[in-house]
Amino acid sequence: MSPDLVVPVGDLIVSPGKERPFAGTVAVSLDFGDSRVDGPMKVSGRVVGLIDAVEAELAVSATAHFTCTRCLTEWDGVVEVESKQYFRKLPDEDGYAIADDEIDVSGPARDELALALPATPLCREDCRGLCPTCGTDLNSEPCGGHGDDSDSPFATLKDLFDS
Ligand SMILES: [Zn+2]
Ligand SMILES: [Zn+2]
């Protein structure tokens, strides 16, 4: 929990329209299929007062590590997502609530980031993958005749097994 991402809202829930900006960074560790985030997640935005509730507008970004589902190439990429989250005194279905006149925006930020991660990232849309017989990376070289094109039933089968 980052103190910068715990926002006091006691004055906002009695002043509809009043707003408070926030910004902070918190370390997260997320694993989803072949995507992974293990490091800082940046969160910024503002909290706006409603009647007995607040609305938090979040902008979340983090560097994710991807492994291509087909050819196992690895790379890093920035994932960015924006969202809105309501907080009331009673917890919502995700358990988010105003507690002690404060909200912790790192929870919904982490959830949104996790939802934005692709389960089956591809290094490129038409990645040809690895030959299922000999393991050759078919993007860089054809292998010795193990059905070395992406229309091969083997490539399709491999996708099915990986997904
Ligand atoms: Zn690939
Ligand atoms: Zn081969």
JSON list of N, CA and C in Angstrom, two decimals, residues 74-154:
[
{"chain": "A", "resi": 74, "resn": "GLU", "atom": "N", "xyz": [10.54, -12.93, -25.96]},
{"chain": "A", "resi": 74, "resn": "GLU", "atom": "CA", "xyz": [10.16, -12.13, -24.79]},
{"chain": "A", "resi": 74, "resn": "GLU", "atom": "C", "xyz": [10.45, -10.66, -25.05]},
{"chain": "A", "resi": 75, "resn": "TRP", "atom": "N", "xyz": [9.58, -9.81, -24.55]},
{"chain": "A", "resi": 75, "resn": "TRP", "atom": "CA", "xyz": [9.82, -8.37, -24.68]},
{"chain": "A", "resi": 75, "resn": "TRP", "atom": "C", "xyz": [9.06, -7.64, -23.58]},
{"chain": "A", "resi": 76, "resn": "ASP", "atom": "N", "xyz": [9.46, -6.37, -23.38]},
{"chain": "A", "resi": 76, "resn": "ASP", "atom": "CA", "xyz": [8.78, -5.52, -22.40]},
{"chain": "A", "resi": 76, "resn": "ASP", "atom": "C", "xyz": [7.93, -4.49, -23.12]},
{"chain": "A", "resi": 77, "resn": "GLY", "atom": "N", "xyz": [6.81, -4.16, -22.56]},
{"chain": "A", "resi": 77, "resn": "GLY", "atom": "CA", "xyz": [5.96, -3.15, -23.15]},
{"chain": "A", "resi": 77, "resn": "GLY", "atom": "C", "xyz": [5.19, -2.43, -22.06]},
{"chain": "A", "resi": 78, "resn": "VAL", "atom": "N", "xyz": [4.81, -1.18, -22.35]},
{"chain": "A", "resi": 78, "resn": "VAL", "atom": "CA", "xyz": [4.05, -0.40, -21.38]},
{"chain": "A", "resi": 78, "resn": "VAL", "atom": "C", "xyz": [2.56, -0.68, -21.56]},
{"chain": "A", "resi": 79, "resn": "VAL", "atom": "N", "xyz": [1.90, -0.96, -20.46]},
{"chain": "A", "resi": 79, "resn": "VAL", "atom": "CA", "xyz": [0.45, -1.15, -20.48]},
{"chain": "A", "resi": 79, "resn": "VAL", "atom": "C", "xyz": [-0.18, 0.04, -19.77]},
{"chain": "A", "resi": 80, "resn": "GLU", "atom": "N", "xyz": [-1.13, 0.69, -20.44]},
{"chain": "A", "resi": 80, "resn": "GLU", "atom": "CA", "xyz": [-1.80, 1.85, -19.85]},
{"chain": "A", "resi": 80, "resn": "GLU", "atom": "C", "xyz": [-3.30, 1.62, -19.89]},
{"chain": "A", "resi": 81, "resn": "VAL", "atom": "N", "xyz": [-3.96, 2.02, -18.82]},
{"chain": "A", "resi": 81, "resn": "VAL", "atom": "CA", "xyz": [-5.41, 1.83, -18.78]},
{"chain": "A", "resi": 81, "resn": "VAL", "atom": "C", "xyz": [-6.01, 2.96, -17.93]},
{"chain": "A", "resi": 82, "resn": "GLU", "atom": "N", "xyz": [-7.21, 3.36, -18.33]},
{"chain": "A", "resi": 82, "resn": "GLU", "atom": "CA", "xyz": [-7.93, 4.38, -17.56]},
{"chain": "A", "resi": 82, "resn": "GLU", "atom": "C", "xyz": [-9.24, 3.79, -17.09]},
{"chain": "A", "resi": 83, "resn": "SER", "atom": "N", "xyz": [-9.68, 4.23, -15.93]},
{"chain": "A", "resi": 83, "resn": "SER", "atom": "CA", "xyz": [-10.97, 3.72, -15.47]},
{"chain": "A", "resi": 83, "resn": "SER", "atom": "C", "xyz": [-11.55, 4.63, -14.40]},
{"chain": "A", "resi": 84, "resn": "LYS", "atom": "N", "xyz": [-12.78, 4.33, -14.05]},
{"chain": "A", "resi": 84, "resn": "LYS", "atom": "CA", "xyz": [-13.46, 5.06, -12.97]},
{"chain": "A", "resi": 84, "resn": "LYS", "atom": "C", "xyz": [-13.93, 4.05, -11.94]},
{"chain": "A", "resi": 85, "resn": "GLN", "atom": "N", "xyz": [-13.89, 4.46, -10.69]},
{"chain": "A", "resi": 85, "resn": "GLN", "atom": "CA", "xyz": [-14.33, 3.56, -9.63]},
{"chain": "A", "resi": 85, "resn": "GLN", "atom": "C", "xyz": [-15.11, 4.38, -8.60]},
{"chain": "A", "resi": 86, "resn": "TYR", "atom": "N", "xyz": [-16.30, 3.91, -8.26]},
{"chain": "A", "resi": 86, "resn": "TYR", "atom": "CA", "xyz": [-17.07, 4.55, -7.20]},
{"chain": "A", "resi": 86, "resn": "TYR", "atom": "C", "xyz": [-16.70, 3.94, -5.85]},
{"chain": "A", "resi": 87, "resn": "PHE", "atom": "N", "xyz": [-16.66, 4.77, -4.86]},
{"chain": "A", "resi": 87, "resn": "PHE", "atom": "CA", "xyz": [-16.47, 4.30, -3.49]},
{"chain": "A", "resi": 87, "resn": "PHE", "atom": "C", "xyz": [-17.63, 4.84, -2.66]},
{"chain": "A", "resi": 88, "resn": "ARG", "atom": "N", "xyz": [-18.26, 3.95, -1.92]},
{"chain": "A", "resi": 88, "resn": "ARG", "atom": "CA", "xyz": [-19.30, 4.36, -0.97]},
{"chain": "A", "resi": 88, "resn": "ARG", "atom": "C", "xyz": [-18.90, 3.85, 0.40]},
{"chain": "A", "resi": 89, "resn": "LYS", "atom": "N", "xyz": [-19.74, 4.14, 1.38]},
{"chain": "A", "resi": 89, "resn": "LYS", "atom": "CA", "xyz": [-19.39, 3.68, 2.73]},
{"chain": "A", "resi": 89, "resn": "LYS", "atom": "C", "xyz": [-19.54, 2.18, 2.85]},
{"chain": "A", "resi": 90, "resn": "LEU", "atom": "N", "xyz": [-20.49, 1.61, 2.09]},
{"chain": "A", "resi": 90, "resn": "LEU", "atom": "CA", "xyz": [-20.64, 0.16, 2.10]},
{"chain": "A", "resi": 90, "resn": "LEU", "atom": "C", "xyz": [-19.80, -0.41, 0.97]},
{"chain": "A", "resi": 91, "resn": "PRO", "atom": "N", "xyz": [-19.10, -1.51, 1.23]},
{"chain": "A", "resi": 91, "resn": "PRO", "atom": "CA", "xyz": [-18.26, -2.10, 0.19]},
{"chain": "A", "resi": 91, "resn": "PRO", "atom": "C", "xyz": [-19.07, -2.53, -1.03]},
{"chain": "A", "resi": 92, "resn": "ASP", "atom": "N", "xyz": [-18.53, -2.32, -2.22]},
{"chain": "A", "resi": 92, "resn": "ASP", "atom": "CA", "xyz": [-19.18, -2.83, -3.42]},
{"chain": "A", "resi": 92, "resn": "ASP", "atom": "C", "xyz": [-18.79, -4.29, -3.63]},
{"chain": "A", "resi": 93, "resn": "GLU", "atom": "N", "xyz": [-19.15, -4.86, -4.80]},
{"chain": "A", "resi": 93, "resn": "GLU", "atom": "CA", "xyz": [-18.90, -6.30, -4.99]},
{"chain": "A", "resi": 93, "resn": "GLU", "atom": "C", "xyz": [-17.41, -6.63, -5.00]},
{"chain": "A", "resi": 94, "resn": "ASP", "atom": "N", "xyz": [-16.57, -5.63, -5.28]},
{"chain": "A", "resi": 94, "resn": "ASP", "atom": "CA", "xyz": [-15.12, -5.87, -5.24]},
{"chain": "A", "resi": 94, "resn": "ASP", "atom": "C", "xyz": [-14.52, -5.58, -3.87]},
{"chain": "A", "resi": 95, "resn": "GLY", "atom": "N", "xyz": [-15.35, -5.13, -2.94]},
{"chain": "A", "resi": 95, "resn": "GLY", "atom": "CA", "xyz": [-14.85, -4.86, -1.60]},
{"chain": "A", "resi": 95, "resn": "GLY", "atom": "C", "xyz": [-14.33, -3.45, -1.41]},
{"chain": "A", "resi": 96, "resn": "TYR", "atom": "N", "xyz": [-14.49, -2.59, -2.42]},
{"chain": "A", "resi": 96, "resn": "TYR", "atom": "CA", "xyz": [-13.99, -1.22, -2.28]},
{"chain": "A", "resi": 96, "resn": "TYR", "atom": "C", "xyz": [-14.99, -0.36, -1.53]},
{"chain": "A", "resi": 97, "resn": "ALA", "atom": "N", "xyz": [-14.46, 0.41, -0.58]},
{"chain": "A", "resi": 97, "resn": "ALA", "atom": "CA", "xyz": [-15.34, 1.23, 0.23]},
{"chain": "A", "resi": 97, "resn": "ALA", "atom": "C", "xyz": [-14.55, 2.39, 0.81]},
{"chain": "A", "resi": 98, "resn": "ILE", "atom": "N", "xyz": [-15.27, 3.39, 1.29]},
{"chain": "A", "resi": 98, "resn": "ILE", "atom": "CA", "xyz": [-14.65, 4.47, 2.05]},
{"chain": "A", "resi": 98, "resn": "ILE", "atom": "C", "xyz": [-14.48, 3.96, 3.48]},
{"chain": "A", "resi": 99, "resn": "ALA", "atom": "N", "xyz": [-13.25, 3.94, 3.95]},
{"chain": "A", "resi": 99, "resn": "ALA", "atom": "CA", "xyz": [-12.98, 3.47, 5.31]},
{"chain": "A", "resi": 99, "resn": "ALA", "atom": "C", "xyz": [-12.22, 4.56, 6.05]},
{"chain": "A", "resi": 100, "resn": "ASP", "atom": "N", "xyz": [-12.71, 4.94, 7.23]},
{"chain": "A", "resi": 100, "resn": "ASP", "atom": "CA", "xyz": [-12.08, 5.99, 8.01]},
{"chain": "A", "resi": 100, "resn": "ASP", "atom": "C", "xyz": [-11.87, 7.27, 7.18]},
{"chain": "A", "resi": 101, "resn": "ASP", "atom": "N", "xyz": [-12.88, 7.60, 6.36]},
{"chain": "A", "resi": 101, "resn": "ASP", "atom": "CA", "xyz": [-12.81, 8.80, 5.52]},
{"chain": "A", "resi": 101, "resn": "ASP", "atom": "C", "xyz": [-11.65, 8.79, 4.54]},
{"chain": "A", "resi": 102, "resn": "GLU", "atom": "N", "xyz": [-11.20, 7.59, 4.18]},
{"chain": "A", "resi": 102, "resn": "GLU", "atom": "CA", "xyz": [-10.13, 7.48, 3.18]},
{"chain": "A", "resi": 102, "resn": "GLU", "atom": "C", "xyz": [-10.50, 6.40, 2.17]},
{"chain": "A", "resi": 103, "resn": "ILE", "atom": "N", "xyz": [-9.92, 6.52, 0.97]},
{"chain": "A", "resi": 103, "resn": "ILE", "atom": "CA", "xyz": [-10.03, 5.43, 0.00]},
{"chain": "A", "resi": 103, "resn": "ILE", "atom": "C", "xyz": [-8.61, 5.05, -0.44]},
{"chain": "A", "resi": 104, "resn": "ASP", "atom": "N", "xyz": [-8.45, 3.79, -0.78]},
{"chain": "A", "resi": 104, "resn": "ASP", "atom": "CA", "xyz": [-7.18, 3.30, -1.29]},
{"chain": "A", "resi": 104, "resn": "ASP", "atom": "C", "xyz": [-7.38, 2.98, -2.78]},
{"chain": "A", "resi": 105, "resn": "VAL", "atom": "N", "xyz": [-6.83, 3.82, -3.65]},
{"chain": "A", "resi": 105, "resn": "VAL", "atom": "CA", "xyz": [-7.08, 3.63, -5.08]},
{"chain": "A", "resi": 105, "resn": "VAL", "atom": "C", "xyz": [-6.15, 2.58, -5.69]},
{"chain": "A", "resi": 106, "resn": "SER", "atom": "N", "xyz": [-5.21, 2.05, -4.90]},
{"chain": "A", "resi": 106, "resn": "SER", "atom": "CA", "xyz": [-4.29, 1.07, -5.50]},
{"chain": "A", "resi": 106, "resn": "SER", "atom": "C", "xyz": [-5.00, -0.24, -5.82]},
{"chain": "A", "resi": 107, "resn": "GLY", "atom": "N", "xyz": [-6.06, -0.58, -5.07]},
{"chain": "A", "resi": 107, "resn": "GLY", "atom": "CA", "xyz": [-6.80, -1.82, -5.32]},
{"chain": "A", "resi": 107, "resn": "GLY", "atom": "C", "xyz": [-7.44, -1.84, -6.70]},
{"chain": "A", "resi": 108, "resn": "PRO", "atom": "N", "xyz": [-8.32, -0.87, -7.00]},
{"chain": "A", "resi": 108, "resn": "PRO", "atom": "CA", "xyz": [-8.90, -0.86, -8.34]},
{"chain": "A", "resi": 108, "resn": "PRO", "atom": "C", "xyz": [-7.86, -0.65, -9.44]},
{"chain": "A", "resi": 109, "resn": "ALA", "atom": "N", "xyz": [-6.79, 0.09, -9.13]},
{"chain": "A", "resi": 109, "resn": "ALA", "atom": "CA", "xyz": [-5.75, 0.29, -10.15]},
{"chain": "A", "resi": 109, "resn": "ALA", "atom": "C", "xyz": [-5.12, -1.05, -10.52]},
{"chain": "A", "resi": 110, "resn": "ARG", "atom": "N", "xyz": [-4.84, -1.87, -9.51]},
{"chain": "A", "resi": 110, "resn": "ARG", "atom": "CA", "xyz": [-4.25, -3.18, -9.76]},
{"chain": "A", "resi": 110, "resn": "ARG", "atom": "C", "xyz": [-5.22, -4.07, -10.55]},
{"chain": "A", "resi": 111, "resn": "ASP", "atom": "N", "xyz": [-6.50, -4.02, -10.16]},
{"chain": "A", "resi": 111, "resn": "ASP", "atom": "CA", "xyz": [-7.51, -4.82, -10.88]},
{"chain": "A", "resi": 111, "resn": "ASP", "atom": "C", "xyz": [-7.58, -4.43, -12.35]},
{"chain": "A", "resi": 112, "resn": "GLU", "atom": "N", "xyz": [-7.59, -3.12, -12.62]},
{"chain": "A", "resi": 112, "resn": "GLU", "atom": "CA", "xyz": [-7.71, -2.66, -14.00]},
{"chain": "A", "resi": 112, "resn": "GLU", "atom": "C", "xyz": [-6.48, -3.04, -14.81]},
{"chain": "A", "resi": 113, "resn": "LEU", "atom": "N", "xyz": [-5.33, -2.94, -14.18]},
{"chain": "A", "resi": 113, "resn": "LEU", "atom": "CA", "xyz": [-4.10, -3.32, -14.88]},
{"chain": "A", "resi": 113, "resn": "LEU", "atom": "C", "xyz": [-4.14, -4.81, -15.23]},
{"chain": "A", "resi": 114, "resn": "ALA", "atom": "N", "xyz": [-4.58, -5.63, -14.27]},
{"chain": "A", "resi": 114, "resn": "ALA", "atom": "CA", "xyz": [-4.65, -7.08, -14.52]},
{"chain": "A", "resi": 114, "resn": "ALA", "atom": "C", "xyz": [-5.59, -7.38, -15.68]},
{"chain": "A", "resi": 115, "resn": "LEU", "atom": "N", "xyz": [-6.72, -6.65, -15.74]},
{"chain": "A", "resi": 115, "resn": "LEU", "atom": "CA", "xyz": [-7.68, -6.88, -16.82]},
{"chain": "A", "resi": 115, "resn": "LEU", "atom": "C", "xyz": [-7.13, -6.46, -18.17]},
{"chain": "A", "resi": 116, "resn": "ALA", "atom": "N", "xyz": [-6.19, -5.51, -18.15]},
{"chain": "A", "resi": 116, "resn": "ALA", "atom": "CA", "xyz": [-5.65, -4.99, -19.42]},
{"chain": "A", "resi": 116, "resn": "ALA", "atom": "C", "xyz": [-4.54, -5.88, -19.98]},
{"chain": "A", "resi": 117, "resn": "LEU", "atom": "N", "xyz": [-4.06, -6.84, -19.18]},
{"chain": "A", "resi": 117, "resn": "LEU", "atom": "CA", "xyz": [-2.98, -7.70, -19.66]},
{"chain": "A", "resi": 117, "resn": "LEU", "atom": "C", "xyz": [-3.54, -8.77, -20.61]},
{"chain": "A", "resi": 118, "resn": "PRO", "atom": "N", "xyz": [-2.91, -8.96, -21.77]},
{"chain": "A", "resi": 118, "resn": "PRO", "atom": "CA", "xyz": [-3.37, -10.03, -22.66]},
{"chain": "A", "resi": 118, "resn": "PRO", "atom": "C", "xyz": [-2.91, -11.40, -22.15]},
{"chain": "A", "resi": 119, "resn": "ALA", "atom": "N", "xyz": [-3.80, -12.37, -22.15]},
{"chain": "A", "resi": 119, "resn": "ALA", "atom": "CA", "xyz": [-3.43, -13.72, -21.69]},
{"chain": "A", "resi": 119, "resn": "ALA", "atom": "C", "xyz": [-2.51, -14.39, -22.70]},
{"chain": "A", "resi": 120, "resn": "THR", "atom": "N", "xyz": [-2.69, -14.07, -23.99]},
{"chain": "A", "resi": 120, "resn": "THR", "atom": "CA", "xyz": [-1.90, -14.73, -25.02]},
{"chain": "A", "resi": 120, "resn": "THR", "atom": "C", "xyz": [-1.27, -13.68, -25.93]},
{"chain": "A", "resi": 121, "resn": "PRO", "atom": "N", "xyz": [-0.25, -12.97, -25.42]},
{"chain": "A", "resi": 121, "resn": "PRO", "atom": "CA", "xyz": [0.39, -11.94, -26.24]},
{"chain": "A", "resi": 121, "resn": "PRO", "atom": "C", "xyz": [1.11, -12.56, -27.44]},
{"chain": "A", "resi": 122, "resn": "LEU", "atom": "N", "xyz": [1.10, -11.83, -28.55]},
{"chain": "A", "resi": 122, "resn": "LEU", "atom": "CA", "xyz": [1.82, -12.27, -29.74]},
{"chain": "A", "resi": 122, "resn": "LEU", "atom": "C", "xyz": [2.85, -11.21, -30.08]},
{"chain": "A", "resi": 123, "resn": "CYS", "atom": "N", "xyz": [4.07, -11.65, -30.47]},
{"chain": "A", "resi": 123, "resn": "CYS", "atom": "CA", "xyz": [5.12, -10.69, -30.81]},
{"chain": "A", "resi": 123, "resn": "CYS", "atom": "C", "xyz": [4.70, -9.88, -32.03]},
{"chain": "A", "resi": 124, "resn": "ARG", "atom": "N", "xyz": [3.92, -10.48, -32.91]},
{"chain": "A", "resi": 124, "resn": "ARG", "atom": "CA", "xyz": [3.26, -9.78, -34.00]},
{"chain": "A", "resi": 124, "resn": "ARG", "atom": "C", "xyz": [2.07, -10.62, -34.41]},
{"chain": "A", "resi": 125, "resn": "GLU", "atom": "N", "xyz": [1.10, -9.97, -35.02]},
{"chain": "A", "resi": 125, "resn": "GLU", "atom": "CA", "xyz": [-0.18, -10.65, -35.25]},
{"chain": "A", "resi": 125, "resn": "GLU", "atom": "C", "xyz": [-0.03, -11.92, -36.07]},
{"chain": "A", "resi": 126, "resn": "ASP", "atom": "N", "xyz": [0.91, -11.91, -37.01]},
{"chain": "A", "resi": 126, "resn": "ASP", "atom": "CA", "xyz": [1.04, -13.08, -37.88]},
{"chain": "A", "resi": 126, "resn": "ASP", "atom": "C", "xyz": [2.26, -13.92, -37.49]},
{"chain": "A", "resi": 127, "resn": "CYS", "atom": "N", "xyz": [2.61, -13.88, -36.23]},
{"chain": "A", "resi": 127, "resn": "CYS", "atom": "CA", "xyz": [3.75, -14.70, -35.77]},
{"chain": "A", "resi": 127, "resn": "CYS", "atom": "C", "xyz": [3.53, -16.15, -36.21]},
{"chain": "A", "resi": 128, "resn": "ARG", "atom": "N", "xyz": [4.57, -16.74, -36.82]},
{"chain": "A", "resi": 128, "resn": "ARG", "atom": "CA", "xyz": [4.43, -18.10, -37.34]},
{"chain": "A", "resi": 128, "resn": "ARG", "atom": "C", "xyz": [4.75, -19.15, -36.29]},
{"chain": "A", "resi": 129, "resn": "GLY", "atom": "N", "xyz": [5.32, -18.72, -35.18]},
{"chain": "A", "resi": 129, "resn": "GLY", "atom": "CA", "xyz": [5.53, -19.66, -34.09]},
{"chain": "A", "resi": 129, "resn": "GLY", "atom": "C", "xyz": [6.70, -20.60, -34.31]},
{"chain": "A", "resi": 130, "resn": "LEU", "atom": "N", "xyz": [6.78, -21.58, -33.44]},
{"chain": "A", "resi": 130, "resn": "LEU", "atom": "CA", "xyz": [7.85, -22.57, -33.51]},
{"chain": "A", "resi": 130, "resn": "LEU", "atom": "C", "xyz": [7.33, -23.82, -34.21]},
{"chain": "A", "resi": 131, "resn": "CYS", "atom": "N", "xyz": [8.21, -24.46, -34.95]},
{"chain": "A", "resi": 131, "resn": "CYS", "atom": "CA", "xyz": [7.83, -25.73, -35.55]},
{"chain": "A", "resi": 131, "resn": "CYS", "atom": "C", "xyz": [7.52, -26.71, -34.41]},
{"chain": "A", "resi": 132, "resn": "PRO", "atom": "N", "xyz": [6.33, -27.29, -34.40]},
{"chain": "A", "resi": 132, "resn": "PRO", "atom": "CA", "xyz": [5.99, -28.21, -33.29]},
{"chain": "A", "resi": 132, "resn": "PRO", "atom": "C", "xyz": [6.82, -29.49, -33.33]},
{"chain": "A", "resi": 133, "resn": "THR", "atom": "N", "xyz": [7.47, -29.74, -34.45]},
{"chain": "A", "resi": 133, "resn": "THR", "atom": "CA", "xyz": [8.28, -30.96, -34.54]},
{"chain": "A", "resi": 133, "resn": "THR", "atom": "C", "xyz": [9.71, -30.74, -34.08]},
{"chain": "A", "resi": 134, "resn": "CYS", "atom": "N", "xyz": [10.35, -29.66, -34.63]},
{"chain": "A", "resi": 134, "resn": "CYS", "atom": "CA", "xyz": [11.78, -29.50, -34.33]},
{"chain": "A", "resi": 134, "resn": "CYS", "atom": "C", "xyz": [12.08, -28.25, -33.52]},
{"chain": "A", "resi": 135, "resn": "GLY", "atom": "N", "xyz": [11.09, -27.38, -33.27]},
{"chain": "A", "resi": 135, "resn": "GLY", "atom": "CA", "xyz": [11.32, -26.22, -32.43]},
{"chain": "A", "resi": 135, "resn": "GLY", "atom": "C", "xyz": [11.94, -25.02, -33.13]},
{"chain": "A", "resi": 136, "resn": "THR", "atom": "N", "xyz": [12.20, -25.13, -34.45]},
{"chain": "A", "resi": 136, "resn": "THR", "atom": "CA", "xyz": [12.76, -23.98, -35.19]},
{"chain": "A", "resi": 136, "resn": "THR", "atom": "C", "xyz": [11.78, -22.81, -35.15]},
{"chain": "A", "resi": 137, "resn": "ASP", "atom": "N", "xyz": [12.34, -21.60, -34.96]},
{"chain": "A", "resi": 137, "resn": "ASP", "atom": "CA", "xyz": [11.50, -20.39, -35.02]},
{"chain": "A", "resi": 137, "resn": "ASP", "atom": "C", "xyz": [11.18, -20.11, -36.48]},
{"chain": "A", "resi": 138, "resn": "LEU", "atom": "N", "xyz": [9.95, -20.33, -36.86]},
{"chain": "A", "resi": 138, "resn": "LEU", "atom": "CA", "xyz": [9.58, -20.24, -38.27]},
{"chain": "A", "resi": 138, "resn": "LEU", "atom": "C", "xyz": [9.50, -18.80, -38.76]},
{"chain": "A", "resi": 139, "resn": "ASN", "atom": "N", "xyz": [9.64, -17.81, -37.84]},
{"chain": "A", "resi": 139, "resn": "ASN", "atom": "CA", "xyz": [9.71, -16.42, -38.29]},
{"chain": "A", "resi": 139, "resn": "ASN", "atom": "C", "xyz": [11.05, -16.13, -38.96]},
{"chain": "A", "resi": 140, "resn": "SER", "atom": "N", "xyz": [12.10, -16.81, -38.49]},
{"chain": "A", "resi": 140, "resn": "SER", "atom": "CA", "xyz": [13.42, -16.48, -38.99]},
{"chain": "A", "resi": 140, "resn": "SER", "atom": "C", "xyz": [13.91, -17.46, -40.04]},
{"chain": "A", "resi": 141, "resn": "GLU", "atom": "N", "xyz": [13.50, -18.71, -39.97]},
{"chain": "A", "resi": 141, "resn": "GLU", "atom": "CA", "xyz": [13.95, -19.66, -40.98]},
{"chain": "A", "resi": 141, "resn": "GLU", "atom": "C", "xyz": [12.94, -20.78, -41.12]},
{"chain": "A", "resi": 142, "resn": "PRO", "atom": "N", "xyz": [12.77, -21.26, -42.34]},
{"chain": "A", "resi": 142, "resn": "PRO", "atom": "CA", "xyz": [11.91, -22.43, -42.50]},
{"chain": "A", "resi": 142, "resn": "PRO", "atom": "C", "xyz": [12.68, -23.65, -42.02]},
{"chain": "A", "resi": 143, "resn": "CYS", "atom": "N", "xyz": [12.00, -24.60, -41.45]},
{"chain": "A", "resi": 143, "resn": "CYS", "atom": "CA", "xyz": [12.71, -25.80, -41.04]},
{"chain": "A", "resi": 143, "resn": "CYS", "atom": "C", "xyz": [12.59, -26.84, -42.13]},
{"chain": "A", "resi": 144, "resn": "GLY", "atom": "N", "xyz": [13.21, -27.97, -41.95]},
{"chain": "A", "resi": 144, "resn": "GLY", "atom": "CA", "xyz": [13.31, -28.95, -43.02]},
{"chain": "A", "resi": 144, "resn": "GLY", "atom": "C", "xyz": [12.02, -29.71, -43.28]},
{"chain": "A", "resi": 145, "resn": "GLY", "atom": "N", "xyz": [10.98, -28.99, -43.60]},
{"chain": "A", "resi": 145, "resn": "GLY", "atom": "CA", "xyz": [9.78, -29.66, -44.10]},
{"chain": "A", "resi": 145, "resn": "GLY", "atom": "C", "xyz": [8.92, -30.32, -43.05]},
{"chain": "A", "resi": 146, "resn": "HIS", "atom": "N", "xyz": [8.73, -29.65, -41.93]},
{"chain": "A", "resi": 146, "resn": "HIS", "atom": "CA", "xyz": [7.78, -30.17, -40.94]},
{"chain": "A", "resi": 146, "resn": "HIS", "atom": "C", "xyz": [6.46, -29.42, -41.02]},
{"chain": "A", "resi": 147, "resn": "GLY", "atom": "N", "xyz": [6.06, -29.06, -42.24]},
{"chain": "A", "resi": 147, "resn": "GLY", "atom": "CA", "xyz": [4.82, -28.28, -42.33]},
{"chain": "A", "resi": 147, "resn": "GLY", "atom": "C", "xyz": [5.08, -26.87, -41.90]},
{"chain": "A", "resi": 148, "resn": "ASP", "atom": "N", "xyz": [6.03, -26.20, -42.61]},
{"chain": "A", "resi": 148, "resn": "ASP", "atom": "CA", "xyz": [6.53, -24.91, -42.13]},
{"chain": "A", "resi": 148, "resn": "ASP", "atom": "C", "xyz": [5.74, -23.74, -42.66]},
{"chain": "A", "resi": 149, "resn": "ASP", "atom": "N", "xyz": [4.45, -23.79, -42.59]},
{"chain": "A", "resi": 149, "resn": "ASP", "atom": "CA", "xyz": [3.72, -22.54, -42.85]},
{"chain": "A", "resi": 149, "resn": "ASP", "atom": "C", "xyz": [2.62, -22.39, -41.82]},
{"chain": "A", "resi": 150, "resn": "SER", "atom": "N", "xyz": [2.21, -21.14, -41.64]},
{"chain": "A", "resi": 150, "resn": "SER", "atom": "CA", "xyz": [1.32, -20.85, -40.52]},
{"chain": "A", "resi": 150, "resn": "SER", "atom": "C", "xyz": [-0.08, -21.42, -40.74]},
{"chain": "A", "resi": 151, "resn": "ASP", "atom": "N", "xyz": [-0.36, -21.87, -41.97]},
{"chain": "A", "resi": 151, "resn": "ASP", "atom": "CA", "xyz": [-1.67, -22.47, -42.20]},
{"chain": "A", "resi": 151, "resn": "ASP", "atom": "C", "xyz": [-1.66, -23.95, -41.84]},
{"chain": "A", "resi": 152, "resn": "SER", "atom": "N", "xyz": [-0.51, -24.43, -41.45]},
{"chain": "A", "resi": 152, "resn": "SER", "atom": "CA", "xyz": [-0.41, -25.85, -41.15]},
{"chain": "A", "resi": 152, "resn": "SER", "atom": "C", "xyz": [-1.33, -26.21, -40.00]},
{"chain": "A", "resi": 153, "resn": "PRO", "atom": "N", "xyz": [-1.92, -27.38, -40.06]},
{"chain": "A", "resi": 153, "resn": "PRO", "atom": "CA", "xyz": [-2.79, -27.80, -38.94]},
{"chain": "A", "resi": 153, "resn": "PRO", "atom": "C", "xyz": [-2.01, -27.89, -37.64]},
{"chain": "A", "resi": 154, "resn": "PHE", "atom": "N", "xyz": [-0.69, -28.10, -37.74]},
{"chain": "A", "resi": 154, "resn": "PHE", "atom": "CA", "xyz": [0.10, -28.18, -36.50]},
{"chain": "A", "resi": 154, "resn": "PHE", "atom": "C", "xyz": [0.14, -26.83, -35.79]}
]
